[in-house]
Amino acid sequence: MTTVGKVIKCKAAVAWEAGKPLVIEEVEVAPPQKMEVRIKILFTSLCHTDVYFWEAKAQDSVFPRILGHEASGVVESVGEGVTEVAAGDHVLPVFTGECGDCAHCKSAESNMCSLLRINTERAVMINDQKSRFSIKGKPVYHFLGTSTFSEYTVLHVGCVAKINPLAPLDKVCVLSCGISTGLGATLNVAKPFKGSSVAVFGLGAVGLGAAEGARLAGASRVIGVDLNPARFEEAKKFGVTEFVNPKDYNNKPVQEVIAEMTDGGVDRSVECTGNINAMISAFECVHDGWGVAVLVGVPHKEAVFKTHPLNFLNERTLKGTFFGNYKPRSDLPSVVEMYMNKELEVDKFITHTVPFAEINKAFELMLKGEGLRCVIRME
Ligand SMILES: NC(=O)c1ccc[n+]([C@@H]2O[C@H](COP(=O)([O-])OP(=O)(O)OC[C@H]3O[C@@H](n4cnc5c(N)ncnc54)[C@H](O)[C@@H]3O)[C@@H](O)[C@H]2O)c1
Ligand SMILES: [Zn+2]
Ligand SMILES: [Zn+2]
């Protein structure tokens, strides 16, 4: 029996309140409206951004909400006006979109779509400012336009990347946020040259995606910085050649430690922690004259970046990026192809897998700093 045009009842993991375990509930998912797509999610994984908005300590959030933005699935049905994808297509949902028409989408340099760029406050669909999820008629809110912790979800078509149907969805789900973000931050934004030195702050999946980018760009030294020594063992598999734990240097700023290791600073650095002090260190550890630092971590809502202007005058460059500057619909399919061609290694990022009923384990693992990505199987 077809579900097209009908409300689907399915399971979703609902965050009812900040910091409380998600509860698997039966939710109603309304059909997709104009320019919307309803997707059957098959695999989803947890990114640290979900945890921030679930904890709601350093970020404002709304509840009840269905979190989740790193996932893979199959299109179930499409709304009016959708021609880009059709039922049965294999897709990756993306937290930042690409309308294709705005000045940003038309610029080769930007992925900050005016209509669909990341918006952590929006909890409803753009079309009618309503949620497509409800429980007994009461709305449950969306997150990042994706809400992938549900068996079915509705997205704007601009946030849906159609990918090679041969790509294994249990693996490429992790390309829908973290790994592509880190990879693109290095390849598209930091752009290290062959033989250069790269510092990566934060060795979670995003940071190790950045390290993969450094490996692919031919960097000769990749210095991993993390407060969690357990990360160093894992990072060796990602071509990280040296490690710095800021805790091992008493009060010496880590930028000074790195400057000493590298005769004045690294050529490039990529920050993937979300910690403001790490962001400042990541900038101040690049070499004067040519160094480029890229911020990726999502900061505390009240964080302020403070550095002496001379650091800029001395010809250091500071940049930031969402989703590694990839345009989700145009560029993400080619990142999947990098995996299919065995250029990019993705399997090693997946350290845990749990069934949907045990989704809270993925949160526990991330809070303990264990593993990289925990993939949640919906079926
Ligand atoms: N800009 C984007 O488009 C984008 C996309 C995805 C994720 N993010 C952000 O990237 C960051 C990393 O995400 P993740 O899923 O890899 O998280 P994660 O928790 O798996 O990894 C973060 C790592 O940073 C380390 N860390 C924390 N504070 C540190 C400090 N002061 N110095 C050194 N290391 C420190 C942690 O020990 C951990 O290993 C998060 O802030 C996340 O919100 C940004
Ligand atoms: Zn993410
Ligand atoms: Zn646009």
PDB file of C-alpha atoms and ligand atoms in Angstrom, residues 47 49 69 177, ligand 2:
ATOM      1  CA  CYS A  47      27.863  14.476  15.533  1.00  0.00           C
ATOM      2  CA  THR A  49      26.599  19.482  17.177  1.00  0.00           C
ATOM      3  CA  HIS A  69      21.695  15.554  10.901  1.00  0.00           C
ATOM      4  CA  CYS A 177      28.325  16.069   8.022  1.00  0.00           C
TER       5      CYS A 177
HETATM    6 ZN    ZN B   2      27.485  17.674  12.291  1.00  0.00          ZN
END
